[in-house]
PDB file of C-alpha atoms in Angstrom:
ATOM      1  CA  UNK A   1     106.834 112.344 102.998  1.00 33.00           C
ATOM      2  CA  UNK A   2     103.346 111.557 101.211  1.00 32.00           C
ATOM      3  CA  UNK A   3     105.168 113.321  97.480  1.00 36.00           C
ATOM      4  CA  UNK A   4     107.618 111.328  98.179  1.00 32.00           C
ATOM      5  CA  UNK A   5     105.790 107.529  98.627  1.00 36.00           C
ATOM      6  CA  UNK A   6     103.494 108.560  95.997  1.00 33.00           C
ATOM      7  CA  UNK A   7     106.723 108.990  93.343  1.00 37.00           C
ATOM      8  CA  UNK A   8     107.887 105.490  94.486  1.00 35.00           C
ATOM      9  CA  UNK A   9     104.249 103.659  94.363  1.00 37.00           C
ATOM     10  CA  UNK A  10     103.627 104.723  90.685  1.00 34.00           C
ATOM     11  CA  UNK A  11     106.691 103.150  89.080  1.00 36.00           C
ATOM     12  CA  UNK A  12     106.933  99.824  90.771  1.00 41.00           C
ATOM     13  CA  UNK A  13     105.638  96.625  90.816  1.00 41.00           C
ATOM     14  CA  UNK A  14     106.160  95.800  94.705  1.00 42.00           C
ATOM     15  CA  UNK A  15     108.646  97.054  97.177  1.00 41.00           C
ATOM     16  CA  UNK A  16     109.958  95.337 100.091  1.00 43.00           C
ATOM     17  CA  UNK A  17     113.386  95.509 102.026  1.00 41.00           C
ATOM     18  CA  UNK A  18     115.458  93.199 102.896  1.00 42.00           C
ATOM     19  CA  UNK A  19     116.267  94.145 107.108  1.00 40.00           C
ATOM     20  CA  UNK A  20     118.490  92.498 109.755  1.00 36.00           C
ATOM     21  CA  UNK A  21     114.708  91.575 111.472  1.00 38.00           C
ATOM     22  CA  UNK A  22     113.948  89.300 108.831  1.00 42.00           C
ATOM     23  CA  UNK A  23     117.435  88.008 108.318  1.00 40.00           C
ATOM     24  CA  UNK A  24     117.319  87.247 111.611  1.00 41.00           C
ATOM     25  CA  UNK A  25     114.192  85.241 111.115  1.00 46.00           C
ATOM     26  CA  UNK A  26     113.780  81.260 111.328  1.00 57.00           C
ATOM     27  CA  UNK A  27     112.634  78.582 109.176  1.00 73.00           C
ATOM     28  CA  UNK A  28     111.214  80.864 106.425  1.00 90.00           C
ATOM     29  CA  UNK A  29     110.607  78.622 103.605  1.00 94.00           C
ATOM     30  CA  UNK A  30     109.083  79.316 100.244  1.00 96.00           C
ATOM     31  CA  UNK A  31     106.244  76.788  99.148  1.00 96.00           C
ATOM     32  CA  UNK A  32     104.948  77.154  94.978  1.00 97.00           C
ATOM     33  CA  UNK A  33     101.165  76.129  94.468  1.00 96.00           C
ATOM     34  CA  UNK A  34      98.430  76.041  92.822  1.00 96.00           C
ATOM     35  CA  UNK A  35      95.884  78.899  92.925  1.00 96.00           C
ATOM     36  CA  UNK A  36      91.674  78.506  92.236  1.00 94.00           C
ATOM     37  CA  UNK A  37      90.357  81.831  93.754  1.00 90.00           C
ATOM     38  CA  UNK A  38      86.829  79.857  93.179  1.00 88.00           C
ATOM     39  CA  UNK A  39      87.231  76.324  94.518  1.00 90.00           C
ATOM     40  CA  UNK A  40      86.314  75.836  98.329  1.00 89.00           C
ATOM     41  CA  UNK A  41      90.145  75.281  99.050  1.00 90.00           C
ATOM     42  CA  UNK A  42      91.664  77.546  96.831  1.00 94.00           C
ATOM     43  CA  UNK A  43      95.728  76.863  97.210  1.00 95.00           C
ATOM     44  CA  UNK A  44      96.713  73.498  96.454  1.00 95.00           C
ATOM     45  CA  UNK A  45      99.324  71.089  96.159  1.00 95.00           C
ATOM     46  CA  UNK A  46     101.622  73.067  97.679  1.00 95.00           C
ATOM     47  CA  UNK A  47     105.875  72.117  97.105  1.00 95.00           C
ATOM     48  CA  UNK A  48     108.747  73.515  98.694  1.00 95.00           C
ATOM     49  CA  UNK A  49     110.947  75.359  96.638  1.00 94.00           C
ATOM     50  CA  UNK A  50     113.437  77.371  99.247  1.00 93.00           C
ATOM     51  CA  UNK A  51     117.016  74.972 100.320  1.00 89.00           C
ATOM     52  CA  UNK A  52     116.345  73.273 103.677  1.00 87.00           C
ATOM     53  CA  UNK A  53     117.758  75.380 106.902  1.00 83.00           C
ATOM     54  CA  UNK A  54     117.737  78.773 104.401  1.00 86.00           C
ATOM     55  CA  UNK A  55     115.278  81.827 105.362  1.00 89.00           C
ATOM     56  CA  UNK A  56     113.298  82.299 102.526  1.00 91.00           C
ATOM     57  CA  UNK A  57     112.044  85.877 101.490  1.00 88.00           C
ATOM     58  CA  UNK A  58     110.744  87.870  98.758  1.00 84.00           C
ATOM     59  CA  UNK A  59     109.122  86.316  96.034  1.00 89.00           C
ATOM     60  CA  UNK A  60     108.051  87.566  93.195  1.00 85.00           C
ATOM     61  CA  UNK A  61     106.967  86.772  89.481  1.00 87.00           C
ATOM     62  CA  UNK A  62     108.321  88.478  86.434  1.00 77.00           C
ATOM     63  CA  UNK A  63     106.791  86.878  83.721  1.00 84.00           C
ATOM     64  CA  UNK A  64     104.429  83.652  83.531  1.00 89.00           C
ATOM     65  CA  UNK A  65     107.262  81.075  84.451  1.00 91.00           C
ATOM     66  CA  UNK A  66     109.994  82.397  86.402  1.00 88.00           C
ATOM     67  CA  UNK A  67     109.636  83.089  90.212  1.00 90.00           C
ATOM     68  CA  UNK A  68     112.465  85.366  91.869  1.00 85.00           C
ATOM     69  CA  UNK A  69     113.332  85.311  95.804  1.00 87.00           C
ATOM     70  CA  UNK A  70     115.744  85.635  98.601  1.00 84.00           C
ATOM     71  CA  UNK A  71     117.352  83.346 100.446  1.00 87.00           C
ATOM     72  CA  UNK A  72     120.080  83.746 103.173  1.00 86.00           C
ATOM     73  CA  UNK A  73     121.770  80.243 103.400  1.00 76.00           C
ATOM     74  CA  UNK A  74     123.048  78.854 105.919  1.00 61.00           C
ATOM     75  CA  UNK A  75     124.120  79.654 109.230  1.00 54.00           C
ATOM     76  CA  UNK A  76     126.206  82.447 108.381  1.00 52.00           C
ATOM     77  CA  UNK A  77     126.504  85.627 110.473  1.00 47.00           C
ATOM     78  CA  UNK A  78     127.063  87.909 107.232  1.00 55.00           C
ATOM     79  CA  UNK A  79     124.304  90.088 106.506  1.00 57.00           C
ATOM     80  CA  UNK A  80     123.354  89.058 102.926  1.00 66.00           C
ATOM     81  CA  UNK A  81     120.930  87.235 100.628  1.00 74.00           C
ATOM     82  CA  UNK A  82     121.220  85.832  97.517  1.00 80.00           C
ATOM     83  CA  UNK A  83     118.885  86.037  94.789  1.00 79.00           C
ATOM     84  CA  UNK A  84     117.083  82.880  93.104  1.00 86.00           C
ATOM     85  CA  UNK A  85     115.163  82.339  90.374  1.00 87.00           C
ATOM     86  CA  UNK A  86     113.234  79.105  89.953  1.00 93.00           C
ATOM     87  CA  UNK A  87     112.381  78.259  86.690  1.00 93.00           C
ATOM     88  CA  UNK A  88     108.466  76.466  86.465  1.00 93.00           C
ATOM     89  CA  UNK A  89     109.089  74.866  82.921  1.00 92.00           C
ATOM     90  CA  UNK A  90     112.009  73.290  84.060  1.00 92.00           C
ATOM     91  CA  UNK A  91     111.617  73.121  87.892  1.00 92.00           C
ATOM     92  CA  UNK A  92     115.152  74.150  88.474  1.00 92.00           C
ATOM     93  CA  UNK A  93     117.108  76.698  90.715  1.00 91.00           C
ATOM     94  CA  UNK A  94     119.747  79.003  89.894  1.00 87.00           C
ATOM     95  CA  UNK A  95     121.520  82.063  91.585  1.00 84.00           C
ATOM     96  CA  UNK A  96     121.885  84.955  90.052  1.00 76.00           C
ATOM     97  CA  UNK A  97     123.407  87.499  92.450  1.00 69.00           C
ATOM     98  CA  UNK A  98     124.468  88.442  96.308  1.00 68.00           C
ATOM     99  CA  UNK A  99     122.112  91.842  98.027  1.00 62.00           C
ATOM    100  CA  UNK A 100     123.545  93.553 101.211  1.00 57.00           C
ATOM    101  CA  UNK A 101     120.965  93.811 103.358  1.00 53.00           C
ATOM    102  CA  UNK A 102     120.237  97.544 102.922  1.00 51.00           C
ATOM    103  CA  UNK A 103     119.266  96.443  99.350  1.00 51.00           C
ATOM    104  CA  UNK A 104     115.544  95.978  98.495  1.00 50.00           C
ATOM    105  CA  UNK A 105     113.962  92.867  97.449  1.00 49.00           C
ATOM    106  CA  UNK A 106     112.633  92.225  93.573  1.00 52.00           C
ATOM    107  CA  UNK A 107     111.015  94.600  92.114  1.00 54.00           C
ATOM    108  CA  UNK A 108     109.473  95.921  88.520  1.00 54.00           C
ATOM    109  CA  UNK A 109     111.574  99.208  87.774  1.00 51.00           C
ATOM    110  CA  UNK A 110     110.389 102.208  85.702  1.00 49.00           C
ATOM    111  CA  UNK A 111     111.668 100.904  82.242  1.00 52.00           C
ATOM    112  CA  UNK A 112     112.641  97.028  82.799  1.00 53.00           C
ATOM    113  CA  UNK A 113     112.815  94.279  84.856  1.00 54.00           C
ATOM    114  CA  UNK A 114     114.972  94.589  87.909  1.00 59.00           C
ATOM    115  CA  UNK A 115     116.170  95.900  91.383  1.00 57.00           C
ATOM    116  CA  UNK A 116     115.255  98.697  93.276  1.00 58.00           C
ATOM    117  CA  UNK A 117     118.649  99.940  95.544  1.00 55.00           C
ATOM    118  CA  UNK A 118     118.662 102.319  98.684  1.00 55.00           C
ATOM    119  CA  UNK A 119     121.668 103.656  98.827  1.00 55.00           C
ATOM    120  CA  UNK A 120     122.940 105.654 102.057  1.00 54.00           C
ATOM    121  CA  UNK A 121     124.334 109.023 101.830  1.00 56.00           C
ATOM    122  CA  UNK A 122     125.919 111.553 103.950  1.00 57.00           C
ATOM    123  CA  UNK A 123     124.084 113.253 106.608  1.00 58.00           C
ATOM    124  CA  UNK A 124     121.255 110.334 107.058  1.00 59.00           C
ATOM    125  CA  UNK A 125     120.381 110.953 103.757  1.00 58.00           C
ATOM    126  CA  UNK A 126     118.999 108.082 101.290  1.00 56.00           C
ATOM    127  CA  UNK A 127     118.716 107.631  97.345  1.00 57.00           C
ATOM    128  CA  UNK A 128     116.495 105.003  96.068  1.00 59.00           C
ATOM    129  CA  UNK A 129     117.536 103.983  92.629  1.00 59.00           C
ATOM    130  CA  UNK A 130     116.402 101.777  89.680  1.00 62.00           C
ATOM    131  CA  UNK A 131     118.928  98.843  88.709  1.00 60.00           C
ATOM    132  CA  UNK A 132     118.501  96.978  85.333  1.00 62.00           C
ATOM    133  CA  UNK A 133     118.686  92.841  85.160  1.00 57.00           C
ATOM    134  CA  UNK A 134     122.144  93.351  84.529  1.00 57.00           C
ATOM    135  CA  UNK A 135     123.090  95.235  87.404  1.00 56.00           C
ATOM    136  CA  UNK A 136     123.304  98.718  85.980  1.00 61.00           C
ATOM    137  CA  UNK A 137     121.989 102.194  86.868  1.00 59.00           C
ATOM    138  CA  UNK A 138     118.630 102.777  85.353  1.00 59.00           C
ATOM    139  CA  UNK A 139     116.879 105.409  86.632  1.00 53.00           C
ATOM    140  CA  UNK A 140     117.097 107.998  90.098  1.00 54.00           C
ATOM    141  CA  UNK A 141     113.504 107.567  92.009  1.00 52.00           C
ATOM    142  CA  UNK A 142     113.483 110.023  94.979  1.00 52.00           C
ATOM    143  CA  UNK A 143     115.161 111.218  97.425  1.00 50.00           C
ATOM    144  CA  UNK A 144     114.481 111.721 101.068  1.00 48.00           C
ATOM    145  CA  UNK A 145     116.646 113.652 103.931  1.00 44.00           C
ATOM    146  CA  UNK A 146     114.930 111.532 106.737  1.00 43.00           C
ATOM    147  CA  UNK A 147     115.780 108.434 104.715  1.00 43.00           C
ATOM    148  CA  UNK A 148     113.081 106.717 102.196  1.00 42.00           C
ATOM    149  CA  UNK A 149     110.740 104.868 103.251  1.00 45.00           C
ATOM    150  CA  UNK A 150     111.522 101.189 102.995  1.00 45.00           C
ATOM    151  CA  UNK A 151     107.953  99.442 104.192  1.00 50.00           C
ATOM    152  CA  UNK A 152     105.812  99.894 101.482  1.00 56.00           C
ATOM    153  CA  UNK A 153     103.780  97.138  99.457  1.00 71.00           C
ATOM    154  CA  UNK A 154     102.517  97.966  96.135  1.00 75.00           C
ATOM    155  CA  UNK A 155     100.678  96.525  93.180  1.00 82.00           C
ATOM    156  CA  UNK A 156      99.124  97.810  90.102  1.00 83.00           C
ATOM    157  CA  UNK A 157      95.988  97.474  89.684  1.00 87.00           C
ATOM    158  CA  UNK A 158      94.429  94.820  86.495  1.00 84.00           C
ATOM    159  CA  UNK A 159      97.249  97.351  83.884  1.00 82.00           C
ATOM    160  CA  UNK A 160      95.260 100.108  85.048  1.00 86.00           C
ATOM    161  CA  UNK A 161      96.544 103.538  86.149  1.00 85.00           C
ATOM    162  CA  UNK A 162      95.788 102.315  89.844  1.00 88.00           C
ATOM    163  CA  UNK A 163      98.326 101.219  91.952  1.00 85.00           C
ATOM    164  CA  UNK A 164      97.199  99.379  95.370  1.00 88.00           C
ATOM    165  CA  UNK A 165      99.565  99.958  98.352  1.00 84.00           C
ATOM    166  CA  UNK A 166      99.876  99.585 101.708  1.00 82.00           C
ATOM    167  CA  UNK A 167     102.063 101.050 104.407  1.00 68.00           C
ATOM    168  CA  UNK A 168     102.297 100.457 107.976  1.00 61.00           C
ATOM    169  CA  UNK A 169     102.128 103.962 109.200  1.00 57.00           C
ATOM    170  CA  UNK A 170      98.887 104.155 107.595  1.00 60.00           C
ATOM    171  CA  UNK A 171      96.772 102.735 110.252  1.00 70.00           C
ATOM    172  CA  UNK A 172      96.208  99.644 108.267  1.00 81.00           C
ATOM    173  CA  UNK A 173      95.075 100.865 105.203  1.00 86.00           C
ATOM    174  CA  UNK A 174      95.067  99.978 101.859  1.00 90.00           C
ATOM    175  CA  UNK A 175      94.707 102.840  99.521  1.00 89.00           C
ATOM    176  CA  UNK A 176      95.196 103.336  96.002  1.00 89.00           C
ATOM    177  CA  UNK A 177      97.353 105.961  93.760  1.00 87.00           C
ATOM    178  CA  UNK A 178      96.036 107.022  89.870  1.00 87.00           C
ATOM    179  CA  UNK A 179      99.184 107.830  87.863  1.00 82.00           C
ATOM    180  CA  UNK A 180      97.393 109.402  85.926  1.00 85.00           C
ATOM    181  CA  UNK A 181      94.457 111.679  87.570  1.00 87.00           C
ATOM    182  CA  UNK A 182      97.125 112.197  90.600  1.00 84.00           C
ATOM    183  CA  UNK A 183      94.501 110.830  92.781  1.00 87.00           C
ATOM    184  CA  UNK A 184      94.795 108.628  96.196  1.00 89.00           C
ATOM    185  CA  UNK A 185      91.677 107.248  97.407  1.00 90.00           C
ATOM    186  CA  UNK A 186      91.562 104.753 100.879  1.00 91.00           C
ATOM    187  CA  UNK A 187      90.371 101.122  99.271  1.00 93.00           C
ATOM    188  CA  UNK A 188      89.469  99.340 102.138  1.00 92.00           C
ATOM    189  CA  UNK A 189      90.700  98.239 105.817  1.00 91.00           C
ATOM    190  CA  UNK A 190      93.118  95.535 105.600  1.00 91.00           C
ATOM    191  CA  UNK A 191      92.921  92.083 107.825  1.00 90.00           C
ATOM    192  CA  UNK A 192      94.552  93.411 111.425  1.00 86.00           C
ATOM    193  CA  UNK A 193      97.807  92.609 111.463  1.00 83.00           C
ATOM    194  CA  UNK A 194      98.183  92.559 107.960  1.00 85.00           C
ATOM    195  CA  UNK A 195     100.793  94.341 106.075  1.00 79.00           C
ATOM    196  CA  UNK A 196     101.833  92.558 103.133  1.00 84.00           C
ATOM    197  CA  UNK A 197      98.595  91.953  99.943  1.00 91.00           C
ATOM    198  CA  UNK A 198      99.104  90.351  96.500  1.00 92.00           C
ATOM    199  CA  UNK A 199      96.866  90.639  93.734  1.00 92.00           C
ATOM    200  CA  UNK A 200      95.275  88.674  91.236  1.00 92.00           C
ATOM    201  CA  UNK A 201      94.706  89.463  87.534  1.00 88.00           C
ATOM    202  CA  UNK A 202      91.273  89.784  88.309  1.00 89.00           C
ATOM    203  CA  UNK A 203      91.588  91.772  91.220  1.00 92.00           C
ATOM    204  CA  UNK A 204      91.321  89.651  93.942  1.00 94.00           C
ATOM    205  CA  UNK A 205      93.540  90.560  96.815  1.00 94.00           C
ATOM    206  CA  UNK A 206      95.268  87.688  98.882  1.00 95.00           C
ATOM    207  CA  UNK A 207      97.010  89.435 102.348  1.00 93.00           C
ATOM    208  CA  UNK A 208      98.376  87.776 105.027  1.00 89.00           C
ATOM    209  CA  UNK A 209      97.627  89.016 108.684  1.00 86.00           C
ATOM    210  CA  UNK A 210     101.286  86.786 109.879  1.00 83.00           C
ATOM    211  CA  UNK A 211      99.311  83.566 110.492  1.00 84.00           C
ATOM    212  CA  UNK A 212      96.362  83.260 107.697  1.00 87.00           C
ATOM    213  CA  UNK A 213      95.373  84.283 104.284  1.00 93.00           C
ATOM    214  CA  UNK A 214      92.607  86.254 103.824  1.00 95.00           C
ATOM    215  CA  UNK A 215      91.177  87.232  99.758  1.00 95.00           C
ATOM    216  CA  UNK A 216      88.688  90.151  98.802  1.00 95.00           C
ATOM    217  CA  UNK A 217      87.328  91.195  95.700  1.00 94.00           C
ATOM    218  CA  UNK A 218      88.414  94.944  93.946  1.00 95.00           C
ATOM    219  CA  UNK A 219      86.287  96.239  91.005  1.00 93.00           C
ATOM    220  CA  UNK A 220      87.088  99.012  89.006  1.00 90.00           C
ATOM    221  CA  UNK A 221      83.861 101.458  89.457  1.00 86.00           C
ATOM    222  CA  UNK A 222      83.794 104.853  87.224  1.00 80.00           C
ATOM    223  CA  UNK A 223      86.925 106.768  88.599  1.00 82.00           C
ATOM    224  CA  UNK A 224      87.657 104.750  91.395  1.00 88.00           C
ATOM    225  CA  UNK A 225      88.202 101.158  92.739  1.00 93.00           C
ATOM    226  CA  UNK A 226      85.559  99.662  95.180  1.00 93.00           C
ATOM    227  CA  UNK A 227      86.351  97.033  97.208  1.00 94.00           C
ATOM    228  CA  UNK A 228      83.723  94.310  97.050  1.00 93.00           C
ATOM    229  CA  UNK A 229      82.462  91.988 100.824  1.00 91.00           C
ATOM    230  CA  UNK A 230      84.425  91.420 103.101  1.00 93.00           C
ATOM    231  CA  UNK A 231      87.467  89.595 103.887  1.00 94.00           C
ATOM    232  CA  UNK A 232      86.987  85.762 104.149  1.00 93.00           C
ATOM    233  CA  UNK A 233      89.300  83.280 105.167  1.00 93.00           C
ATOM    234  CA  UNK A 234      91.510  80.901 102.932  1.00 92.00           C
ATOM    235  CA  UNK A 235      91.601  77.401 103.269  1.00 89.00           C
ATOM    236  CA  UNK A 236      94.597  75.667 102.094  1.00 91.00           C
ATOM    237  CA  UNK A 237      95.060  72.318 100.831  1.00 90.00           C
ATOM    238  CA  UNK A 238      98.478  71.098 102.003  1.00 89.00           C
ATOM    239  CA  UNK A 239     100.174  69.856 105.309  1.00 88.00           C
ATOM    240  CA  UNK A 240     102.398  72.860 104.943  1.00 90.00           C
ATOM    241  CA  UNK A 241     101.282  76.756 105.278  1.00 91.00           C
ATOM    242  CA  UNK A 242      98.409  75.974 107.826  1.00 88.00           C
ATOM    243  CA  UNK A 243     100.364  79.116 109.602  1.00 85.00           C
ATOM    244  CA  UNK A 244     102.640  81.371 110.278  1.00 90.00           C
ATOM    245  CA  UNK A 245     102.370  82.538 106.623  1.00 92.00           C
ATOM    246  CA  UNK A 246     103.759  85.944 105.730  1.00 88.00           C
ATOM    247  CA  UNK A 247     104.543  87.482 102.196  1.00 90.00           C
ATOM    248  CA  UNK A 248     102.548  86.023  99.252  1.00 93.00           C
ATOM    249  CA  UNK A 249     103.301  86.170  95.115  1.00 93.00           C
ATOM    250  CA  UNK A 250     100.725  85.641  92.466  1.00 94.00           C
ATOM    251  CA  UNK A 251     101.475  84.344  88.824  1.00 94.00           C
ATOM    252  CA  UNK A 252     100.696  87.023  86.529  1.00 90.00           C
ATOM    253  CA  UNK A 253      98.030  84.680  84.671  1.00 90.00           C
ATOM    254  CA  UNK A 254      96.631  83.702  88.336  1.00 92.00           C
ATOM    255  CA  UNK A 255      97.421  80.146  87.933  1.00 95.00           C
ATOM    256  CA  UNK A 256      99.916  79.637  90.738  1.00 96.00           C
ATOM    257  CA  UNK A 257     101.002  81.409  94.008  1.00 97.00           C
ATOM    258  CA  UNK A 258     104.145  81.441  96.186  1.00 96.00           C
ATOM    259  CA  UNK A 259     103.499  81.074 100.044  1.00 96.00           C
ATOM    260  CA  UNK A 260     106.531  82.249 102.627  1.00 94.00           C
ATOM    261  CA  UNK A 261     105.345  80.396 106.005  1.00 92.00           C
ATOM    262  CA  UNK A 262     107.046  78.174 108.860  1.00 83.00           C
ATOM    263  CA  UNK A 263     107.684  74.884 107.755  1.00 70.00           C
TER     264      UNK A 263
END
C-alpha cells in the first residue's frame, strides 16, 4: 500500500475525492479572502463565492487568478458535482464540466493541468488515471487490487522535491516524500482532528481540525524539512468562517485563500 501512496503523492498537486458523505453534506459554502500570514487577524474580508443552497467542495488554485471547485446544486438526489471556476480578474463564474461522484476533485496531473479519475474495475479493482483540461487520457498512475486510496492530501513543498501529505490512516501525521532521494520523513503532528493542510509559498501550513484554522511554520533544513513552533490558532476577520471550516486553498503567490465552512 505505502509503494503505492508514495507513486500518487509525487506527481500531484492535492488529491481529494469527491464521496456520497460529503455530497450528502449541508450548507457547504465557499468564501474567497484575503490572506496576511503576519497580521494579528490574518484572513480578511472574506466573500462568498459558492451559489446559495449548493454544497461547496474542493477548491483549488491553478494559476494566480483562477480558483477551481465543486459544487452540487440544488436539491437533486443525483450523485454529481459540477466543476467551477471563478475567475479573480473578472469576479465571474463559469462551469466547465459534470464529475460522478467516484471522480476525484482538482488536481495538478503529472504533465498539465487537470483531473485525476478513479476508475473501477473488475474484481474490486481500481485505476487512478491522469485527465488533461480537455478531458483526455494523460497518463496511468497506479494501480491497486484493494482499491486506491482515495483520502490523501498532498502539497509540494516551496518547488522543492518535497511533497507534504497527510493521510488519515496515519495516526495524524503529516509526513513528507523526496522525489528525488526516495525518502519519507514524519514532519510534524497535525492539529487533532485535522485531516485536510494547505500551504503557503513560504511554507506556512494552514489545516483545519473541522471547526478552526490552525498555521505552522516548515523550513527547509539540510536534507530534510523541520517544522518550526507549534500550532497557533487563526483569527479571522469576517462574520462568516468563525466555524465549522473544513478544506482550505492558498493562492500560489499567498495573497488570497479559499475557506469551505457553514454559512
Amino acid at each position: 500500500m505505502m509503494k503505492i501512496v508514495l507513486k500518487i503523492v509525487c506527481s500531484l498537486g492535492a488529491l481529494t475525492l469527491l464521496s456520497p458523505n460529503v455530497l450528502a453534506g449541508q450548507n457547504n459554502t465557499l468564501f474567497l479572502g484575503k490572506l496576511d500570514l503576519r497580521a494579528k487577524q490574518p484572513i480578511k474580508e472574506l466573500s462568498q463565492i459558492s451559489t446559495d443552497l449548493a454544497i461547496a467542495d474542493n477548491p483549488h488554485f491553478f494559476d494566480r487568478n483562477h480558483l477551481y471547485f465543486t459544487q452540487v446544486l440544488g436539491t437533486s438526489n443525483e450523485l454529481g458535482a459540477d466543476v467551477f471556476i471563478w475567475d479573480l480578474s473578472k469576479n465571474s463564474m463559469r462551469s466547465i464540466v459534470r464529475l460522478s461522484t467516484n471522480q476525484p476533485a482538482l488536481a495538478q496531473s503529472p504533465k498539465d493541468f487537470g483531473w485525476l479519475v478513479v476508475r473501477e474495475k473488475d474484481n474490486d479493482q481500481s485505476e487512478l488515471r491522469a485527465i488533461n483540461i480537455n478531458g483526455n487520457p494523460e497518463t496511468y498512475l497506479a494501480q491497486n487490487g484493494g482499491g486506491v486510496n482515495t483520502s490523501i492530501n498532498a502539497h509540494q513543498f516551496e518547488k522543492s522535491n518535497w511533497y507534504l501529505y497527510a493521510q488519515n490512516q496515519q495516526k495524524n501525521q503529516l509526513k513528507a516524500y523526496n522525489t528525488k532521494s526516495k525518502k519519507t520523513i514524519v514532519v510534524s503532528q497535525l492539529p487533532q482532528g485535522s485531516e485536510y493542510f494547505s500551504v503557503s509559498a513560504t511554507g506556512h501550513l494552514i489545516a483545519s481540525d473541522g471547526s478552526k484554522l490552525y498555521q505552522r511554520q516548515v523550513i527547509s533544513k539540510g536534507e530534510y524539512l523541520q517544522a518550526e513552533g507549534d500550532w497557533s490558532p487563526m483569527s479571522i476577520e469576517s462574520e462568516f468562517c468563525q466555524s465549522g471550516i473544513t478544506k482550505t486553498a492558498i493562492s500560489p503567490y499567498g495573497e488570497m485563500i479559499a475557506l469551505v465552512c457553514s454559512k
